C-alpha cells in the first residue's frame, strides 16, 4: 500500500491556473525572443566581440538575474502575485524600450544585459511561486507546474524561431520589439488573474462595503509578519530542511558545468558548426521542442516518482544530451542533441518547482525560491571566470564537451553514493 502524499492526477486545470499558464507563456516568450539573439548574438555577429565580452555579458546578466530574483521574491512575499506581476510587466517594457532606443554599441549592449537579467530574475516567481497561491494540493501543483513548464518550453520554440527570422530580416537588436509585443500580451492575459488563497485575498483586497478597519488591521498584521520573515530566515529554512538543502546542492553542483555554455555557444555555432546568427534561434527552438515532450512526460509521472532521485536521473540525461549536442561538427547532430537535452530539462523544471512548493512555507515561498535560484544562477556564474581561458587553451568545442561531462557526472555520482541521504530526507 502506497504511503505517498500524492493522490491521483487532476482531470484538468482551473480557469485561474490556465490564466497563469498564459501569463507565464507570453512574458517568457518575450524573453526568449531577445536574450540569446539580442544580447549574445549582437555581440558575436554584429559587434565582432571576443569571448571575454560575451562572458562579461553572461556574467552581468546572471548576477542581475540573481539580484532580480531576490527583489522579485521580496516583492511577491510582501505584496502578493497581482502587484508583483504588474511590476514585472512595467520593468520588462521599460527595459525593452531602453534597449531599442539606445542599444547600438557594445557597452550599451552590456548594460542591456544587466537590465534584461534583472527583469528576468524579478519575473521568475511567476513560474516558481504563483502556483502555490492557487492550490495546496500536491498533485494539482504538479499538474500546474507541468503545464507551465510545457508552455514555457513552447516559448523556447516560438521565441527563438521568431527571433531568428527577425534577426535574418532586420538585425539582432530588432528582436527586442518582439519582447515588448509579447509583454503587452502577457499584461492582457493577466488582467483577470485572481489568486485563490485566503491570505492572498486578505492582503490584496478590501471589503466592498468600505469598512476597512478590520481589513486594515489584518493587512498590517500580515505586513509585520512578512517583514519578520527576512531573507536570513528563508536561507535558514532552506538549509535546515533536509529536502530543500539537498535540492539546493543538487541543482548547484549539476549546473556548475553548464555555466560554460552561455558565453561559448555562439562561437560554437560560428566557428565549429559554421552557421549564421539565425541558427542560434533555430537550434534553441529544437531544445524547446524536446522540452515540451519532457513536460508531457513530467505531467504523466506517477506520484511515487515525484522525488529527488527522479530529478537526478533527469539531470544526468541533460548532461548526456549536452554531450551529443556539442560532440560533433555537424549541425544535424547538434539539432538532435538539443532535442534530447530539451526533453530532460522539460522533466527537471516541473519536478524541481513542485518539490519546492510542497516543502517551503507559503509565506516564505518567494524568497525561498530566490535562495534556490541563487544557487542555480551562481553555479552558472562561477565558471565564467575560467571559460575564456579554457576556450583559448583547449578550444571552444573541447571546453563545451568537458562541461557536458561535468553535468553528466555529478548527478550520476549523487545517484550512486547518495541514496541513504535521499531516503532519510524522504522520511522526514
Coordinates of N, CA, C and O in Angstrom, one line a residue, residues 205-301:
X205 N -7.1 42.8 -1.1 CA -8.5 43.4 -1.3 C -9.0 44.0 0.0 O -8.5 43.8 1.0
X206 N -10.0 44.9 -0.2 CA -10.7 45.4 1.0 C -12.2 45.1 0.8 O -12.7 44.9 -0.3
X207 N -13.0 45.2 1.9 CA -14.4 44.9 1.8 C -15.1 45.8 0.9 O -14.8 47.0 0.8
X208 N -16.1 45.3 0.2 CA -16.9 46.1 -0.8 C -17.7 47.2 -0.1 O -18.1 48.2 -0.7
X209 N -18.1 47.0 1.2 CA -18.9 48.0 1.9 C -18.1 49.2 2.4 O -18.7 50.1 3.0
X210 N -16.8 49.2 2.2 CA -16.0 50.3 2.6 C -15.5 50.3 4.0 O -14.8 51.1 4.4
X211 N -15.9 49.3 4.8 CA -15.5 49.2 6.2 C -14.1 48.6 6.2 O -13.9 47.4 6.3
X212 N -13.1 49.4 6.2 CA -11.7 48.9 6.1 C -11.0 48.7 7.4 O -9.8 48.3 7.4
X213 N -11.6 49.0 8.5 CA -10.9 48.9 9.8 C -10.3 47.5 10.0 O -9.1 47.4 10.3
X214 N -11.2 46.5 10.0 CA -10.8 45.2 10.3 C -9.8 44.7 9.2 O -8.8 44.0 9.5
X215 N -10.1 45.0 8.0 CA -9.2 44.6 6.9 C -7.8 45.2 7.0 O -6.8 44.6 6.8
X216 N -7.8 46.5 7.4 CA -6.5 47.2 7.5 C -5.7 46.6 8.6 O -4.5 46.4 8.5
X217 N -6.4 46.3 9.8 CA -5.7 45.6 10.9 C -5.1 44.3 10.4 O -3.9 44.0 10.8
X218 N -5.9 43.5 9.6 CA -5.4 42.3 9.2 C -4.2 42.4 8.2 O -3.2 41.7 8.3
X219 N -4.3 43.4 7.3 CA -3.2 43.6 6.4 C -1.9 44.1 7.2 O -0.8 43.7 6.8
X220 N -2.1 45.0 8.2 CA -1.0 45.4 8.9 C -0.3 44.2 9.7 O 0.9 44.1 9.8
X221 N -1.2 43.3 10.2 CA -0.6 42.1 10.8 C 0.1 41.3 9.9 O 1.2 40.8 10.2
X222 N -0.5 41.1 8.6 CA 0.2 40.3 7.6 C 1.6 41.0 7.3 O 2.6 40.3 7.1
X223 N 1.6 42.3 7.1 CA 2.8 43.0 6.7 C 3.9 42.8 7.7 O 5.0 42.6 7.4
X224 N 3.5 42.9 9.0 CA 4.5 42.8 10.1 C 5.1 41.4 10.1 O 6.2 41.1 10.3
X225 N 4.2 40.4 9.8 CA 4.6 39.0 9.7 C 5.6 38.8 8.6 O 6.7 38.2 8.7
X226 N 5.3 39.4 7.4 CA 6.2 39.3 6.3 C 7.5 40.0 6.5 O 8.5 39.6 6.0
X227 N 7.4 41.1 7.2 CA 8.7 41.9 7.5 C 9.6 41.0 8.3 O 10.8 41.1 8.2
X228 N 9.0 40.2 9.3 CA 9.9 39.4 10.1 C 10.5 38.3 9.4 O 11.5 37.7 9.8
X229 N 9.8 37.8 8.3 CA 10.4 36.7 7.5 C 11.4 37.3 6.6 O 11.1 37.6 5.4
X230 N 12.6 37.4 7.0 CA 13.7 38.0 6.3 C 14.4 37.0 5.4 O 14.1 35.8 5.5
X231 N 15.3 37.5 4.5 CA 16.0 36.5 3.7 C 16.8 35.6 4.5 O 17.0 34.4 4.2
X232 N 17.3 36.1 5.6 CA 18.1 35.2 6.5 C 17.3 34.1 7.0 O 17.7 32.9 7.1
X233 N 16.0 34.4 7.3 CA 15.1 33.3 7.7 C 14.9 32.3 6.6 O 14.8 31.1 6.8
X234 N 14.7 32.8 5.4 CA 14.5 31.9 4.2 C 15.7 31.1 3.9 O 15.6 29.9 3.6
X235 N 16.9 31.7 4.1 CA 18.1 30.9 3.9 C 18.2 29.8 5.0 O 18.5 28.6 4.7
X236 N 17.8 30.1 6.2 CA 17.8 29.1 7.3 C 16.8 28.1 7.0 O 17.0 26.9 7.2
X237 N 15.6 28.5 6.4 CA 14.6 27.5 6.1 C 15.1 26.5 5.1 O 14.9 25.3 5.2
X238 N 15.9 27.0 4.1 CA 16.4 26.1 3.0 C 17.4 25.1 3.6 O 17.3 23.9 3.4
X239 N 18.3 25.6 4.4 CA 19.4 24.7 4.9 C 19.1 24.0 6.2 O 20.0 23.2 6.6
X240 N 18.0 24.2 6.8 CA 17.6 23.4 7.9 C 16.5 22.3 7.5 O 16.2 21.5 8.3
X241 N 16.0 22.4 6.3 CA 15.1 21.4 5.8 C 15.9 20.5 4.9 O 16.5 20.9 3.9
X242 N 15.9 19.2 5.2 CA 16.7 18.2 4.5 C 16.4 18.2 3.0 O 17.3 18.0 2.2
X243 N 15.1 18.2 2.7 CA 14.8 18.1 1.3 C 15.3 19.4 0.5 O 15.9 19.3 -0.6
X244 N 15.0 20.6 1.0 CA 15.4 21.8 0.4 C 16.9 21.9 0.3 O 17.5 22.4 -0.7
X245 N 17.6 21.5 1.4 CA 19.1 21.6 1.4 C 19.7 20.7 0.3 O 20.6 21.0 -0.4
X246 N 19.1 19.4 0.2 CA 19.6 18.5 -0.8 C 19.3 19.0 -2.2 O 20.2 19.0 -3.1
X247 N 18.1 19.6 -2.4 CA 17.7 20.1 -3.7 C 18.7 21.3 -4.1 O 19.1 21.3 -5.2
X248 N 19.0 22.1 -3.1 CA 19.9 23.3 -3.4 C 21.2 22.7 -3.9 O 21.8 23.2 -4.9
X249 N 21.8 21.8 -3.2 CA 23.1 21.2 -3.5 C 23.1 20.5 -4.8 O 24.0 20.6 -5.6
X250 N 22.0 19.8 -5.1 CA 21.9 19.0 -6.3 C 21.9 19.9 -7.5 O 22.7 19.8 -8.5
X251 N 21.1 21.0 -7.5 CA 21.0 21.9 -8.6 C 22.3 22.7 -8.8 O 22.7 22.9 -9.9
X252 N 22.9 23.1 -7.7 CA 24.1 23.9 -7.8 C 25.2 23.0 -8.4 O 25.8 23.5 -9.4
X253 N 25.4 21.8 -7.9 CA 26.5 21.0 -8.4 C 26.3 20.6 -9.9 O 27.2 20.6 -10.7
X254 N 25.0 20.3 -10.2 CA 24.7 19.8 -11.6 C 24.9 20.9 -12.6 O 25.3 20.7 -13.7
X255 N 24.5 22.2 -12.2 CA 24.6 23.3 -13.1 C 25.9 24.0 -13.2 O 26.1 24.8 -14.1
X256 N 26.8 23.6 -12.3 CA 28.2 24.2 -12.3 C 28.8 24.0 -13.7 O 29.4 25.0 -14.2
X257 N 28.8 22.8 -14.2 CA 29.4 22.6 -15.5 C 28.7 23.3 -16.7 O 29.3 23.7 -17.7
X258 N 27.4 23.5 -16.5 CA 26.6 24.1 -17.6 C 26.9 25.6 -17.8 O 26.6 26.2 -18.8
X259 N 27.6 26.2 -16.8 CA 27.9 27.7 -16.8 C 28.8 28.1 -18.0 O 28.8 29.2 -18.4
X260 N 29.6 27.1 -18.5 CA 30.5 27.4 -19.6 C 29.7 27.6 -21.0 O 30.3 28.1 -21.9
X261 N 28.5 27.1 -21.0 CA 27.8 27.0 -22.3 C 27.4 28.4 -22.8 O 27.6 28.7 -24.0
X262 N 26.8 29.2 -22.0 CA 26.3 30.5 -22.5 C 27.3 31.4 -23.2 O 27.0 31.9 -24.3
X263 N 28.5 31.6 -22.7 CA 29.4 32.5 -23.4 C 30.0 31.9 -24.6 O 30.6 32.6 -25.5
X264 N 30.0 30.5 -24.7 CA 30.8 29.8 -25.8 C 29.9 29.3 -26.9 O 30.4 29.0 -28.0
X265 N 28.6 29.2 -26.6 CA 27.7 28.5 -27.6 C 27.7 29.3 -29.0 O 27.7 28.7 -30.0
X266 N 27.7 30.6 -28.9 CA 27.6 31.4 -30.1 C 28.9 31.2 -31.0 O 28.8 31.1 -32.2
X267 N 30.0 31.0 -30.3 CA 31.3 30.7 -31.0 C 31.3 29.3 -31.6 O 31.9 29.0 -32.6
X268 N 30.6 28.4 -30.8 CA 30.5 27.0 -31.3 C 29.7 27.0 -32.6 O 30.1 26.3 -33.6
X269 N 28.6 27.8 -32.7 CA 27.8 27.9 -33.9 C 28.6 28.5 -35.0 O 28.6 28.0 -36.2
X270 N 29.3 29.6 -34.7 CA 30.0 30.3 -35.8 C 31.3 29.6 -36.3 O 31.5 29.5 -37.5
X271 N 32.1 29.1 -35.3 CA 33.4 28.6 -35.7 C 33.5 27.1 -35.8 O 34.5 26.6 -36.5
X272 N 32.6 26.3 -35.2 CA 32.6 24.9 -35.3 C 31.5 24.4 -36.3 O 31.8 23.6 -37.2
X273 N 30.3 24.8 -36.1 CA 29.2 24.4 -37.0 C 29.2 25.2 -38.2 O 28.6 24.8 -39.2
X274 N 29.8 26.4 -38.2 CA 29.8 27.3 -39.4 C 28.4 27.6 -39.9 O 28.1 27.5 -41.1
X275 N 27.6 28.1 -39.0 CA 26.2 28.6 -39.3 C 26.0 30.0 -38.9 O 26.8 30.5 -38.1
X276 N 25.0 30.7 -39.5 CA 24.7 32.1 -39.2 C 24.0 32.3 -37.9 O 23.6 31.4 -37.2
X277 N 23.8 33.6 -37.6 CA 23.2 34.0 -36.3 C 21.8 33.5 -36.1 O 21.3 33.2 -35.0
X278 N 21.1 33.3 -37.3 CA 19.7 32.8 -37.2 C 19.6 31.4 -36.6 O 18.6 31.0 -36.0
X279 N 20.7 30.7 -36.7 CA 20.7 29.3 -36.2 C 20.8 29.3 -34.7 O 20.4 28.3 -34.0
X280 N 21.2 30.4 -34.1 CA 21.1 30.5 -32.6 C 19.7 30.4 -32.2 O 19.4 29.8 -31.1
X281 N 18.8 31.0 -32.9 CA 17.4 30.9 -32.6 C 16.8 29.5 -32.9 O 16.1 28.9 -32.1
X282 N 17.2 29.0 -34.1 CA 16.5 27.7 -34.5 C 17.0 26.5 -33.7 O 16.2 25.6 -33.4
X283 N 18.3 26.5 -33.4 CA 18.7 25.4 -32.5 C 18.2 25.5 -31.1 O 17.9 24.4 -30.5
X284 N 18.0 26.7 -30.6 CA 17.3 26.8 -29.3 C 15.9 26.4 -29.4 O 15.4 25.8 -28.4
X285 N 15.3 26.6 -30.5 CA 13.9 26.1 -30.7 C 13.8 24.6 -30.7 O 12.8 24.0 -30.1
X286 N 14.8 23.9 -31.2 CA 14.9 22.5 -31.1 C 14.9 22.0 -29.7 O 14.2 21.0 -29.3
X287 N 15.6 22.7 -28.8 CA 15.6 22.4 -27.4 C 14.2 22.5 -26.8 O 13.8 21.7 -26.0
X288 N 13.5 23.6 -27.3 CA 12.2 23.8 -26.8 C 11.2 22.7 -27.2 O 10.3 22.3 -26.5
X289 N 11.4 22.1 -28.4 CA 10.6 21.0 -28.9 C 10.7 19.8 -27.9 O 9.8 19.2 -27.5
X290 N 12.0 19.5 -27.6 CA 12.3 18.4 -26.7 C 11.7 18.7 -25.3 O 11.1 17.8 -24.7
X291 N 11.8 20.0 -24.9 CA 11.3 20.3 -23.5 C 9.8 20.2 -23.4 O 9.3 19.8 -22.3
X292 N 9.1 20.5 -24.5 CA 7.6 20.2 -24.5 C 7.3 18.8 -24.2 O 6.5 18.4 -23.4
X293 N 8.1 17.9 -24.9 CA 7.9 16.5 -24.7 C 8.2 16.1 -23.3 O 7.5 15.3 -22.7
X294 N 9.3 16.7 -22.8 CA 9.7 16.4 -21.4 C 8.6 16.8 -20.4 O 8.4 16.1 -19.4
X295 N 8.0 18.0 -20.6 CA 7.0 18.4 -19.7 C 5.8 17.5 -19.7 O 5.1 17.3 -18.7
X296 N 5.5 16.9 -20.9 CA 4.4 16.0 -21.0 C 4.7 14.7 -20.2 O 3.9 14.2 -19.5
X297 N 6.0 14.3 -20.3 CA 6.4 13.1 -19.5 C 6.3 13.4 -18.0 O 5.8 12.6 -17.3
X298 N 6.7 14.6 -17.6 CA 6.5 15.0 -16.2 C 5.1 15.0 -15.8 O 4.7 14.6 -14.6
X299 N 4.2 15.5 -16.6 CA 2.8 15.5 -16.3 C 2.2 14.1 -16.1 O 1.3 13.9 -15.3
X300 N 2.8 13.1 -16.8 CA 2.3 11.7 -16.7 C 3.0 10.9 -15.6 O 2.7 9.8 -15.4
X301 N 4.0 11.5 -14.9 CA 4.7 10.8 -13.9 C 3.8 10.3 -12.8 O 3.0 11.1 -12.3

